[in-house]
Amino acid sequence: MEASLGGTLVNCAGGPTPWGTWLSCEEIKTNASSSEGKKHGYVFEVHPEAERTSGRPLVGLGRFSHEAVAVDPRTGIVYLTEDDRNKAGLYRFIPNDRFGRHGSLENGGRLQAARVRRKPNADLTVANIGDSYWLEWVDIQDPDMDSIAAPAGFPDIGSGDTLSGPFAQAWAEGCLRMSRGEGIWYAHGQMFIVDTATGVDSQGRPGRGEGAVWVLDLYSQRLKALFVSGNPLAGNNPDNITVSPRGGVVLCEDGGSSPDNYGPGARLLGLTRRGESFYLCKNNVELTDSQIAGADKVVAEGDYRSNEFAGACWDPHGRTMFVNIQTRASLSRSPAPGRAADSEPRAQTRTAPLGAPLRFGSCDGRAPAQASCGASSVSDSGGWSPTVHSRSSA
C-alpha cells in the first residue's frame, strides 16, 4: 500500500469516475496556512497507480467546502455537493474534454450552480417527501473566487459566517440553497443527493433537522424529495450514499447514536422505492481493556457505537457491498483471530433472517477482533440478503 495524494486538507467523501480514478474532495474553504502556502478547497483526481497522480487541484470544479462528487457516465458531467450549513449550493461541471479519461478534467470546463425555475433563491433547507422542482443551471464566472462575508440579513446562519466564492455568485443569480449537501451517487440516469440536515430542530431552526434524500432526473432536470426524515428513528442525519445495481438505496448515518429497540448505535439504512427507511446494519462496537488485551490489540477502550458508517460501495460485479466504520484504528502485536500470519484478511460471515438487525462484532456484538472491523459487505444477489462479511482490522 502506498499513498496516492498528499498535501491536502480535510478530504471527505469524493467519488469514483467511470474511467477508474477517484475524485478526492477537500471539505474546507479556508487555507489554514500562511499566505505563502497553497490554497485549499479543491477536488483532486487520484489514480490507482500513485506515480500517475498529478496532485494538481481541479480549480475549474470550484473552491468551496466539497463533500462528494458523481459523474454522469453518458455525458461526463460532474455533479458536486457543498457542505456549508444553510449556504450550500448544488453544482455541476461541464468539462471541455468530454472523452472521459485520466487527466481530462484538468483541461477545464464550466462550473454551474442549480437554480429552481421561476423561484429565485429557493430554500430547500426544509422539505416534505414528494416536493419537486424543475432546475436550470447558471454559469459561475469565477470558480476560484475566495470566500466573502455573508451579506446582512442572509437567513439562518451565524454572525460572521462566510459564503464560498462560488455560492456567493450563485446566490446573487437566484440559485437555490440546501442545508448541508453530503453524499451524491449516480444510478440509472439519476443523481441521488443527500442533504444531511434538512428539516428543523427542537427550536424550529431550519437546516438543523434529520436529513433528506433528493433524486435529480438528469433528462428532465426534475429534483424530487425521495426521503425526508421526521425523527432520528427514521433516519439520523444520513451522509454517504450508494445505490445497488438493482436500484436499492443505502445510507450511512452520521448523527451519532440512534437509540431504538436494539439499543444505541449508528446505522446503515436502506430505502424502499416509496421513500421508507429500514435498518440494514447497526454499529454495536464496545471495547473493554480485558477484551483488547485478550485479542492482543493496541486501541483505547470505549463505546464506539456512535461512530458513523462511511464509504459504502459495490464491487464491480454488483454482488457485494463494502462499508467502513469511522473509528480508531487498532494495531495487533501478533496475528489475531480472523487474520493469517501473512496479514491477509479472512472473511468472517454471519447471516440473519431477512429484516433482522445486523450488528457488527462477534455473535454477542463485543469480541474486539470483529468489533473493530474495517470493512463489511452485504450480498445483493436476488434481493436484500442480510449476509455480512466483516474483515477484522487486526
mmCIF file of C-alpha atoms in Angstrom:
data_model
loop_
_atom_site.group_PDB
_atom_site.id
_atom_site.type_symbol
_atom_site.label_atom_id
_atom_site.label_comp_id
_atom_site.label_asym_id
_atom_site.label_seq_id
_atom_site.Cartn_x
_atom_site.Cartn_y
_atom_site.Cartn_z
ATOM 1 C CA MET A 1 0.000 0.000 0.000
ATOM 2 C CA GLU A 2 1.272 3.476 -0.879
ATOM 3 C CA ALA A 3 -0.078 6.989 -0.565
ATOM 4 C CA SER A 4 -1.502 8.426 -3.790
ATOM 5 C CA LEU A 5 -2.184 12.002 -2.654
ATOM 6 C CA GLY A 6 -0.662 14.326 -0.074
ATOM 7 C CA GLY A 7 -0.673 17.977 0.940
ATOM 8 C CA THR A 8 -4.457 18.229 1.023
ATOM 9 C CA LEU A 9 -6.755 19.182 3.907
ATOM 10 C CA VAL A 10 -9.959 17.679 5.348
ATOM 11 C CA ASN A 11 -10.556 15.266 2.481
ATOM 12 C CA CYS A 12 -14.105 13.944 2.526
ATOM 13 C CA ALA A 13 -16.235 11.524 0.502
ATOM 14 C CA GLY A 14 -15.324 12.364 -3.090
ATOM 15 C CA GLY A 15 -16.426 9.827 -5.666
ATOM 16 C CA PRO A 16 -15.375 7.446 -8.470
ATOM 17 C CA THR A 17 -15.058 8.258 -12.158
ATOM 18 C CA PRO A 18 -16.242 5.948 -14.957
ATOM 19 C CA TRP A 19 -12.628 5.691 -16.142
ATOM 20 C CA GLY A 20 -11.326 4.170 -12.923
ATOM 21 C CA THR A 21 -9.878 7.058 -10.928
ATOM 22 C CA TRP A 22 -11.088 8.689 -7.719
ATOM 23 C CA LEU A 23 -12.007 12.336 -7.181
ATOM 24 C CA SER A 24 -10.936 13.369 -3.679
ATOM 25 C CA CYS A 25 -12.713 16.396 -2.181
ATOM 26 C CA GLU A 26 -11.339 18.924 0.300
ATOM 27 C CA GLU A 27 -14.127 19.801 2.732
ATOM 28 C CA ILE A 28 -12.744 23.205 3.637
ATOM 29 C CA LYS A 29 -12.892 26.729 2.243
ATOM 30 C CA THR A 30 -10.063 28.318 4.246
ATOM 31 C CA ASN A 31 -6.365 27.901 3.623
ATOM 32 C CA ALA A 32 -5.269 27.011 7.176
ATOM 33 C CA SER A 33 -1.734 28.015 6.232
ATOM 34 C CA SER A 34 0.450 31.085 5.818
ATOM 35 C CA SER A 35 -0.050 33.483 2.928
ATOM 36 C CA GLU A 36 2.840 31.722 1.226
ATOM 37 C CA GLY A 37 1.175 28.312 1.342
ATOM 38 C CA LYS A 38 -1.198 26.617 -1.063
ATOM 39 C CA LYS A 39 -4.883 27.430 -1.257
ATOM 40 C CA HIS A 40 -7.371 24.728 -0.301
ATOM 41 C CA GLY A 41 -10.964 23.796 -1.033
ATOM 42 C CA TYR A 42 -10.469 21.849 -4.257
ATOM 43 C CA VAL A 43 -11.082 18.482 -5.905
ATOM 44 C CA PHE A 44 -8.139 16.266 -6.889
ATOM 45 C CA GLU A 45 -8.031 13.280 -9.232
ATOM 46 C CA VAL A 46 -6.303 10.224 -7.768
ATOM 47 C CA HIS A 47 -5.036 7.371 -9.932
ATOM 48 C CA PRO A 48 -4.709 3.822 -8.521
ATOM 49 C CA GLU A 49 -1.032 3.980 -9.503
ATOM 50 C CA ALA A 50 0.417 6.658 -7.239
ATOM 51 C CA GLU A 51 3.032 7.844 -9.724
ATOM 52 C CA ARG A 52 0.257 8.772 -12.177
ATOM 53 C CA THR A 53 -1.483 11.136 -9.740
ATOM 54 C CA SER A 54 -0.561 14.692 -10.730
ATOM 55 C CA GLY A 55 -1.583 16.303 -7.431
ATOM 56 C CA ARG A 56 -2.886 19.328 -9.333
ATOM 57 C CA PRO A 57 -6.124 20.839 -7.992
ATOM 58 C CA LEU A 58 -9.061 20.789 -10.381
ATOM 59 C CA VAL A 59 -9.673 24.508 -9.973
ATOM 60 C CA GLY A 60 -12.479 24.528 -12.516
ATOM 61 C CA LEU A 61 -14.625 22.361 -10.225
ATOM 62 C CA GLY A 62 -14.782 25.219 -7.746
ATOM 63 C CA ARG A 63 -13.240 26.241 -4.464
ATOM 64 C CA PHE A 64 -15.633 25.529 -1.606
ATOM 65 C CA SER A 65 -16.323 23.019 1.157
ATOM 66 C CA HIS A 66 -16.658 19.967 -1.076
ATOM 67 C CA GLU A 67 -18.305 16.808 0.221
ATOM 68 C CA ALA A 68 -18.861 14.444 -2.692
ATOM 69 C CA VAL A 69 -18.954 14.193 -6.483
ATOM 70 C CA ALA A 70 -20.611 11.903 -9.010
ATOM 71 C CA VAL A 71 -20.024 11.635 -12.749
ATOM 72 C CA ASP A 72 -22.758 11.069 -15.327
ATOM 73 C CA PRO A 73 -21.121 8.350 -17.468
ATOM 74 C CA ARG A 74 -23.182 9.298 -20.524
ATOM 75 C CA THR A 75 -22.114 12.935 -20.682
ATOM 76 C CA GLY A 76 -19.004 13.174 -18.496
ATOM 77 C CA ILE A 77 -20.647 15.966 -16.479
ATOM 78 C CA VAL A 78 -19.537 16.039 -12.829
ATOM 79 C CA TYR A 79 -22.123 16.847 -10.128
ATOM 80 C CA LEU A 80 -20.909 18.250 -6.794
ATOM 81 C CA THR A 81 -22.323 18.897 -3.320
ATOM 82 C CA GLU A 82 -21.318 21.609 -0.844
ATOM 83 C CA ASP A 83 -21.275 21.044 2.923
ATOM 84 C CA ASP A 84 -21.694 24.520 4.426
ATOM 85 C CA ARG A 85 -24.678 24.899 6.721
ATOM 86 C CA ASN A 86 -27.586 26.788 5.132
ATOM 87 C CA LYS A 87 -25.316 28.259 2.459
ATOM 88 C CA ALA A 88 -24.690 25.194 0.351
ATOM 89 C CA GLY A 89 -25.252 25.102 -3.382
ATOM 90 C CA LEU A 90 -25.693 22.232 -5.824
ATOM 91 C CA TYR A 91 -23.221 22.312 -8.709
ATOM 92 C CA ARG A 92 -22.210 20.632 -11.928
ATOM 93 C CA PHE A 93 -19.051 20.872 -14.019
ATOM 94 C CA ILE A 94 -19.238 20.548 -17.807
ATOM 95 C CA PRO A 95 -15.740 19.546 -18.956
ATOM 96 C CA ASN A 96 -14.187 20.859 -22.147
ATOM 97 C CA ASP A 97 -12.816 17.372 -22.795
ATOM 98 C CA ARG A 98 -15.866 15.105 -22.903
ATOM 99 C CA PHE A 99 -13.981 11.888 -23.773
ATOM 100 C CA GLY A 100 -13.626 10.989 -20.090
ATOM 101 C CA ARG A 101 -10.160 9.711 -19.278
ATOM 102 C CA HIS A 102 -7.494 10.184 -16.646
ATOM 103 C CA GLY A 103 -6.443 13.836 -16.618
ATOM 104 C CA SER A 104 -9.254 15.062 -18.868
ATOM 105 C CA LEU A 105 -10.804 17.194 -16.115
ATOM 106 C CA GLU A 106 -7.575 19.203 -15.932
ATOM 107 C CA ASN A 107 -8.433 20.632 -19.358
ATOM 108 C CA GLY A 108 -11.026 22.938 -17.825
ATOM 109 C CA GLY A 109 -14.713 23.471 -18.366
ATOM 110 C CA ARG A 110 -17.705 25.359 -16.975
ATOM 111 C CA LEU A 111 -18.874 25.283 -13.356
ATOM 112 C CA GLN A 112 -22.608 25.833 -12.949
ATOM 113 C CA ALA A 113 -24.989 26.131 -9.997
ATOM 114 C CA ALA A 114 -28.582 24.906 -9.807
ATOM 115 C CA ARG A 115 -31.466 27.366 -9.826
ATOM 116 C CA VAL A 116 -35.141 26.483 -9.447
ATOM 117 C CA ARG A 117 -37.172 27.678 -12.404
ATOM 118 C CA ARG A 118 -39.392 30.655 -11.610
ATOM 119 C CA LYS A 119 -38.425 30.539 -7.924
ATOM 120 C CA PRO A 120 -35.318 32.645 -7.240
ATOM 121 C CA ASN A 121 -33.233 31.708 -4.200
ATOM 122 C CA ALA A 122 -35.371 28.648 -3.499
ATOM 123 C CA ASP A 123 -34.868 27.422 0.064
ATOM 124 C CA LEU A 124 -34.508 23.627 0.303
ATOM 125 C CA THR A 125 -33.391 23.563 3.936
ATOM 126 C CA VAL A 126 -36.867 22.313 4.923
ATOM 127 C CA ALA A 127 -38.728 19.767 2.787
ATOM 128 C CA ASN A 128 -41.504 17.199 2.617
ATOM 129 C CA ILE A 129 -41.482 13.858 0.821
ATOM 130 C CA GLY A 130 -42.616 14.418 -2.749
ATOM 131 C CA ASP A 131 -41.551 18.060 -3.009
ATOM 132 C CA SER A 132 -40.321 18.617 -6.556
ATOM 133 C CA TYR A 133 -38.646 21.393 -8.507
ATOM 134 C CA TRP A 134 -37.508 21.918 -12.083
ATOM 135 C CA LEU A 135 -33.897 23.015 -12.294
ATOM 136 C CA GLU A 136 -31.911 25.197 -14.624
ATOM 137 C CA TRP A 137 -28.199 25.888 -14.449
ATOM 138 C CA VAL A 138 -26.281 29.148 -14.147
ATOM 139 C CA ASP A 139 -22.619 29.654 -15.056
ATOM 140 C CA ILE A 140 -20.239 30.546 -12.210
ATOM 141 C CA GLN A 141 -17.894 33.141 -13.656
ATOM 142 C CA ASP A 142 -15.060 32.678 -11.136
ATOM 143 C CA PRO A 143 -14.904 29.132 -9.696
ATOM 144 C CA ASP A 144 -11.751 30.059 -7.737
ATOM 145 C CA MET A 145 -13.208 33.119 -6.023
ATOM 146 C CA ASP A 146 -12.312 33.490 -2.325
ATOM 147 C CA SER A 147 -14.976 33.294 0.368
ATOM 148 C CA ILE A 148 -16.708 36.538 1.336
ATOM 149 C CA ALA A 149 -18.615 37.767 4.373
ATOM 150 C CA ALA A 150 -22.281 36.846 4.253
ATOM 151 C CA PRO A 151 -24.425 39.854 3.358
ATOM 152 C CA ALA A 152 -26.516 41.436 6.092
ATOM 153 C CA GLY A 153 -29.806 39.657 6.538
ATOM 154 C CA PHE A 154 -28.729 36.361 4.982
ATOM 155 C CA PRO A 155 -31.098 33.897 6.694
ATOM 156 C CA ASP A 156 -30.411 31.144 9.211
ATOM 157 C CA ILE A 157 -26.656 31.454 9.664
ATOM 158 C CA GLY A 158 -24.406 32.671 12.457
ATOM 159 C CA SER A 159 -22.920 36.125 12.751
ATOM 160 C CA GLY A 160 -19.596 36.406 10.992
ATOM 161 C CA ASP A 161 -20.282 33.443 8.691
ATOM 162 C CA THR A 162 -18.855 33.491 5.194
ATOM 163 C CA LEU A 163 -20.135 32.309 1.829
ATOM 164 C CA SER A 164 -17.879 30.373 -0.503
ATOM 165 C CA GLY A 165 -16.982 32.293 -3.643
ATOM 166 C CA PRO A 166 -18.999 30.015 -5.957
ATOM 167 C CA PHE A 167 -22.041 30.076 -3.654
ATOM 168 C CA ALA A 168 -21.911 33.867 -3.315
ATOM 169 C CA GLN A 169 -22.029 34.157 -7.101
ATOM 170 C CA ALA A 170 -24.770 31.535 -7.347
ATOM 171 C CA TRP A 171 -26.938 33.222 -4.711
ATOM 172 C CA ALA A 172 -26.602 36.562 -6.483
ATOM 173 C CA GLU A 173 -28.025 34.856 -9.579
ATOM 174 C CA GLY A 174 -31.016 33.429 -7.710
ATOM 175 C CA CYS A 175 -29.706 29.889 -7.271
ATOM 176 C CA LEU A 176 -31.024 27.507 -4.613
ATOM 177 C CA ARG A 177 -29.582 26.697 -1.227
ATOM 178 C CA MET A 178 -29.520 23.462 0.733
ATOM 179 C CA SER A 179 -28.727 22.952 4.412
ATOM 180 C CA ARG A 180 -25.636 20.737 4.105
ATOM 181 C CA GLY A 181 -25.007 18.785 0.914
ATOM 182 C CA GLU A 182 -23.355 15.433 1.593
ATOM 183 C CA GLY A 183 -23.281 12.214 -0.442
ATOM 184 C CA ILE A 184 -24.174 12.037 -4.131
ATOM 185 C CA TRP A 185 -24.376 8.939 -6.335
ATOM 186 C CA TYR A 186 -25.239 8.287 -9.986
ATOM 187 C CA ALA A 187 -27.561 5.426 -10.922
ATOM 188 C CA HIS A 188 -29.803 4.740 -13.906
ATOM 189 C CA GLY A 189 -29.918 8.276 -15.302
ATOM 190 C CA GLN A 190 -30.433 9.887 -11.903
ATOM 191 C CA MET A 191 -28.382 11.574 -9.208
ATOM 192 C CA PHE A 192 -29.221 10.612 -5.616
ATOM 193 C CA ILE A 193 -28.304 13.548 -3.390
ATOM 194 C CA VAL A 194 -28.148 13.657 0.410
ATOM 195 C CA ASP A 195 -28.809 16.773 2.448
ATOM 196 C CA THR A 196 -27.812 15.668 5.929
ATOM 197 C CA ALA A 197 -29.643 18.379 7.894
ATOM 198 C CA THR A 198 -32.882 19.082 6.019
ATOM 199 C CA GLY A 199 -35.655 19.999 8.450
ATOM 200 C CA VAL A 200 -35.856 21.881 11.732
ATOM 201 C CA ASP A 201 -34.510 21.185 15.199
ATOM 202 C CA SER A 202 -36.402 21.297 18.503
ATOM 203 C CA GLN A 203 -36.146 25.090 18.452
ATOM 204 C CA GLY A 204 -37.650 25.319 14.983
ATOM 205 C CA ARG A 205 -34.405 26.370 13.315
ATOM 206 C CA PRO A 206 -34.234 25.343 9.633
ATOM 207 C CA GLY A 207 -31.310 23.396 8.265
ATOM 208 C CA ARG A 208 -30.795 21.545 11.543
ATOM 209 C CA GLY A 209 -33.134 18.604 11.054
ATOM 210 C CA GLU A 210 -32.600 14.886 10.474
ATOM 211 C CA GLY A 211 -31.880 14.973 6.740
ATOM 212 C CA ALA A 212 -33.302 14.105 3.335
ATOM 213 C CA VAL A 213 -32.514 12.355 0.055
ATOM 214 C CA TRP A 214 -33.252 14.097 -3.239
ATOM 215 C CA VAL A 215 -33.354 12.497 -6.686
ATOM 216 C CA LEU A 216 -32.407 14.519 -9.764
ATOM 217 C CA ASP A 217 -33.601 13.134 -13.100
ATOM 218 C CA LEU A 218 -30.786 14.087 -15.457
ATOM 219 C CA TYR A 219 -33.002 14.032 -18.547
ATOM 220 C CA SER A 220 -35.861 16.205 -17.288
ATOM 221 C CA GLN A 221 -33.867 18.111 -14.619
ATOM 222 C CA ARG A 222 -36.624 17.455 -12.106
ATOM 223 C CA LEU A 223 -35.446 17.373 -8.475
ATOM 224 C CA LYS A 224 -37.703 15.423 -6.106
ATOM 225 C CA ALA A 225 -37.532 14.624 -2.385
ATOM 226 C CA LEU A 226 -37.470 10.821 -2.142
ATOM 227 C CA PHE A 227 -36.951 10.654 1.631
ATOM 228 C CA VAL A 228 -37.280 13.188 4.441
ATOM 229 C CA SER A 229 -36.586 12.065 7.997
ATOM 230 C CA GLY A 230 -39.003 13.372 10.579
ATOM 231 C CA ASN A 231 -37.161 11.923 13.580
ATOM 232 C CA PRO A 232 -33.879 10.146 14.419
ATOM 233 C CA LEU A 233 -35.519 6.713 14.323
ATOM 234 C CA ALA A 234 -36.464 7.138 10.666
ATOM 235 C CA GLY A 235 -33.021 8.468 9.788
ATOM 236 C CA ASN A 236 -30.373 10.192 11.863
ATOM 237 C CA ASN A 237 -28.539 12.606 9.548
ATOM 238 C CA PRO A 238 -27.664 10.391 6.558
ATOM 239 C CA ASP A 239 -24.316 11.214 4.983
ATOM 240 C CA ASN A 240 -22.698 8.886 2.442
ATOM 241 C CA ILE A 241 -24.964 7.165 -0.074
ATOM 242 C CA THR A 242 -24.706 4.395 -2.637
ATOM 243 C CA VAL A 243 -27.144 2.625 -4.935
ATOM 244 C CA SER A 244 -27.159 -1.097 -5.651
ATOM 245 C CA PRO A 245 -27.110 -2.349 -9.257
ATOM 246 C CA ARG A 246 -30.808 -3.134 -8.833
ATOM 247 C CA GLY A 247 -31.637 0.355 -7.584
ATOM 248 C CA GLY A 248 -31.603 -0.158 -3.808
ATOM 249 C CA VAL A 249 -30.540 3.000 -1.951
ATOM 250 C CA VAL A 250 -28.192 2.598 1.035
ATOM 251 C CA LEU A 251 -27.471 5.410 3.513
ATOM 252 C CA CYS A 252 -24.675 5.782 6.066
ATOM 253 C CA GLU A 253 -25.837 7.645 9.177
ATOM 254 C CA ASP A 254 -23.740 10.441 10.671
ATOM 255 C CA GLY A 255 -25.939 11.570 13.542
ATOM 256 C CA GLY A 256 -24.192 9.782 16.373
ATOM 257 C CA SER A 257 -26.040 7.164 18.369
ATOM 258 C CA SER A 258 -29.577 6.233 17.298
ATOM 259 C CA PRO A 259 -31.408 4.638 20.265
ATOM 260 C CA ASP A 260 -34.057 2.150 19.163
ATOM 261 C CA ASN A 261 -35.327 -1.308 20.105
ATOM 262 C CA TYR A 262 -31.822 -2.692 19.542
ATOM 263 C CA GLY A 263 -30.028 -0.136 21.710
ATOM 264 C CA PRO A 264 -27.887 2.859 20.737
ATOM 265 C CA GLY A 265 -25.566 2.962 17.747
ATOM 266 C CA ALA A 266 -25.120 4.453 14.276
ATOM 267 C CA ARG A 267 -26.837 2.557 11.482
ATOM 268 C CA LEU A 268 -26.670 1.622 7.845
ATOM 269 C CA LEU A 269 -30.123 2.252 6.358
ATOM 270 C CA GLY A 270 -31.902 1.118 3.231
ATOM 271 C CA LEU A 271 -34.655 2.994 1.407
ATOM 272 C CA THR A 272 -37.644 1.487 -0.350
ATOM 273 C CA ARG A 273 -38.880 2.920 -3.643
ATOM 274 C CA ARG A 274 -41.615 4.658 -1.646
ATOM 275 C CA GLY A 275 -39.022 6.522 0.401
ATOM 276 C CA GLU A 276 -39.422 4.423 3.551
ATOM 277 C CA SER A 277 -36.294 3.633 5.563
ATOM 278 C CA PHE A 278 -35.357 0.317 7.150
ATOM 279 C CA TYR A 279 -32.435 -0.872 9.243
ATOM 280 C CA LEU A 280 -29.731 -2.803 7.450
ATOM 281 C CA CYS A 281 -26.852 -2.785 9.957
ATOM 282 C CA LYS A 282 -26.105 -1.254 13.346
ATOM 283 C CA ASN A 283 -22.791 -0.321 14.937
ATOM 284 C CA ASN A 284 -22.593 -2.272 18.204
ATOM 285 C CA VAL A 285 -18.892 -1.783 18.950
ATOM 286 C CA GLU A 286 -17.904 -1.550 22.624
ATOM 287 C CA LEU A 287 -14.383 -2.444 23.761
ATOM 288 C CA THR A 288 -13.059 -3.094 27.261
ATOM 289 C CA ASP A 289 -9.449 -3.334 28.395
ATOM 290 C CA SER A 290 -9.808 -7.061 29.037
ATOM 291 C CA GLN A 291 -11.164 -7.696 25.533
ATOM 292 C CA ILE A 292 -8.386 -5.649 23.964
ATOM 293 C CA ALA A 293 -5.720 -7.439 25.992
ATOM 294 C CA GLY A 294 -7.233 -10.816 25.146
ATOM 295 C CA ALA A 295 -7.030 -10.045 21.449
ATOM 296 C CA ASP A 296 -3.506 -8.609 21.776
ATOM 297 C CA LYS A 297 -4.612 -5.197 20.421
ATOM 298 C CA VAL A 298 -3.444 -1.627 20.920
ATOM 299 C CA VAL A 299 -6.533 0.595 20.986
ATOM 300 C CA ALA A 300 -8.335 2.674 23.588
ATOM 301 C CA GLU A 301 -11.240 1.088 25.393
ATOM 302 C CA GLY A 302 -14.580 2.778 24.958
ATOM 303 C CA ASP A 303 -18.027 2.879 23.456
ATOM 304 C CA TYR A 304 -17.703 3.288 19.690
ATOM 305 C CA ARG A 305 -21.355 2.744 18.822
ATOM 306 C CA SER A 306 -21.925 6.350 17.764
ATOM 307 C CA ASN A 307 -19.129 6.236 15.158
ATOM 308 C CA GLU A 308 -20.527 6.620 11.675
ATOM 309 C CA PHE A 309 -20.681 4.206 8.787
ATOM 310 C CA ALA A 310 -18.985 5.590 5.664
ATOM 311 C CA GLY A 311 -17.829 4.743 2.165
ATOM 312 C CA ALA A 312 -20.500 2.232 1.185
ATOM 313 C CA CYS A 313 -19.900 0.933 -2.354
ATOM 314 C CA TRP A 314 -20.457 -2.138 -4.525
ATOM 315 C CA ASP A 315 -17.908 -4.477 -6.052
ATOM 316 C CA PRO A 316 -17.550 -4.334 -9.871
ATOM 317 C CA HIS A 317 -19.811 -7.373 -10.287
ATOM 318 C CA GLY A 318 -22.603 -5.809 -8.259
ATOM 319 C CA ARG A 319 -22.938 -8.709 -5.845
ATOM 320 C CA THR A 320 -21.256 -7.422 -2.688
ATOM 321 C CA MET A 321 -21.393 -4.090 -0.911
ATOM 322 C CA PHE A 322 -18.491 -2.909 1.240
ATOM 323 C CA VAL A 323 -18.763 -0.333 4.015
ATOM 324 C CA ASN A 324 -16.428 1.150 6.627
ATOM 325 C CA ILE A 325 -16.884 2.396 10.171
ATOM 326 C CA GLN A 326 -15.100 5.643 11.013
ATOM 327 C CA THR A 327 -13.360 4.708 14.226
ATOM 328 C CA ARG A 328 -9.994 4.472 15.874
ATOM 329 C CA ALA A 329 -7.662 2.032 14.181
ATOM 330 C CA SER A 330 -6.451 -0.934 16.194
ATOM 331 C CA LEU A 331 -2.989 -2.417 15.992
ATOM 332 C CA SER A 332 -2.095 -6.044 16.588
ATOM 333 C CA ARG A 333 1.120 -7.242 18.188
ATOM 334 C CA SER A 334 0.664 -10.675 16.615
ATOM 335 C CA PRO A 335 -1.749 -12.369 14.188
ATOM 336 C CA ALA A 336 -5.237 -12.324 15.684
ATOM 337 C CA PRO A 337 -8.292 -14.485 15.013
ATOM 338 C CA GLY A 338 -9.563 -13.898 11.505
ATOM 339 C CA ARG A 339 -6.140 -12.957 10.086
ATOM 340 C CA ALA A 340 -3.472 -15.202 8.706
ATOM 341 C CA ALA A 341 0.185 -14.859 9.616
ATOM 342 C CA ASP A 342 0.823 -13.241 6.225
ATOM 343 C CA SER A 343 -1.595 -10.433 7.231
ATOM 344 C CA GLU A 344 -4.160 -11.329 4.583
ATOM 345 C CA PRO A 345 -7.690 -10.757 5.966
ATOM 346 C CA ARG A 346 -10.120 -13.649 6.120
ATOM 347 C CA ALA A 347 -13.815 -13.092 5.627
ATOM 348 C CA GLN A 348 -15.991 -13.745 8.656
ATOM 349 C CA THR A 349 -19.589 -14.339 7.657
ATOM 350 C CA ARG A 350 -22.787 -14.183 9.672
ATOM 351 C CA THR A 351 -26.350 -14.486 8.455
ATOM 352 C CA ALA A 352 -29.681 -13.455 9.897
ATOM 353 C CA PRO A 353 -33.325 -13.751 8.842
ATOM 354 C CA LEU A 354 -34.496 -11.113 6.381
ATOM 355 C CA GLY A 355 -35.360 -7.936 8.262
ATOM 356 C CA ALA A 356 -33.355 -8.835 11.365
ATOM 357 C CA PRO A 357 -30.864 -6.234 12.655
ATOM 358 C CA LEU A 358 -27.238 -6.877 11.809
ATOM 359 C CA ARG A 359 -24.720 -5.810 14.428
ATOM 360 C CA PHE A 360 -21.016 -5.568 13.868
ATOM 361 C CA GLY A 361 -18.943 -7.520 16.332
ATOM 362 C CA SER A 362 -18.975 -11.168 17.310
ATOM 363 C CA CYS A 363 -22.164 -13.130 17.881
ATOM 364 C CA ASP A 364 -22.582 -11.204 21.137
ATOM 365 C CA GLY A 365 -21.507 -7.949 19.454
ATOM 366 C CA ARG A 366 -18.413 -7.492 21.578
ATOM 367 C CA ALA A 367 -15.356 -9.509 20.526
ATOM 368 C CA PRO A 368 -12.715 -6.957 19.531
ATOM 369 C CA ALA A 369 -11.298 -8.905 16.596
ATOM 370 C CA GLN A 370 -14.522 -8.305 14.727
ATOM 371 C CA ALA A 371 -15.740 -5.248 16.626
ATOM 372 C CA SER A 372 -13.044 -3.060 15.124
ATOM 373 C CA CYS A 373 -13.844 -4.239 11.615
ATOM 374 C CA GLY A 374 -12.518 -2.046 8.843
ATOM 375 C CA ALA A 375 -14.877 -3.194 6.091
ATOM 376 C CA SER A 376 -18.034 -5.207 5.797
ATOM 377 C CA SER A 377 -20.250 -6.252 2.947
ATOM 378 C CA VAL A 378 -23.789 -7.231 2.132
ATOM 379 C CA SER A 379 -24.838 -9.549 -0.679
ATOM 380 C CA ASP A 380 -27.164 -8.136 -3.341
ATOM 381 C CA SER A 381 -27.789 -11.335 -5.282
ATOM 382 C CA GLY A 382 -31.525 -11.727 -5.601
ATOM 383 C CA GLY A 383 -32.867 -9.321 -3.002
ATOM 384 C CA TRP A 384 -31.671 -7.651 0.160
ATOM 385 C CA SER A 385 -29.955 -10.678 1.668
ATOM 386 C CA PRO A 386 -28.595 -9.712 5.095
ATOM 387 C CA THR A 387 -25.358 -11.671 4.893
ATOM 388 C CA VAL A 388 -22.456 -9.709 6.324
ATOM 389 C CA HIS A 389 -18.809 -10.415 5.527
ATOM 390 C CA SER A 390 -16.747 -8.497 8.061
ATOM 391 C CA ARG A 391 -12.976 -8.270 7.959
ATOM 392 C CA SER A 392 -11.079 -7.871 11.190
ATOM 393 C CA SER A 393 -8.773 -4.884 11.361
ATOM 394 C CA ALA A 394 -6.061 -6.608 13.342
#
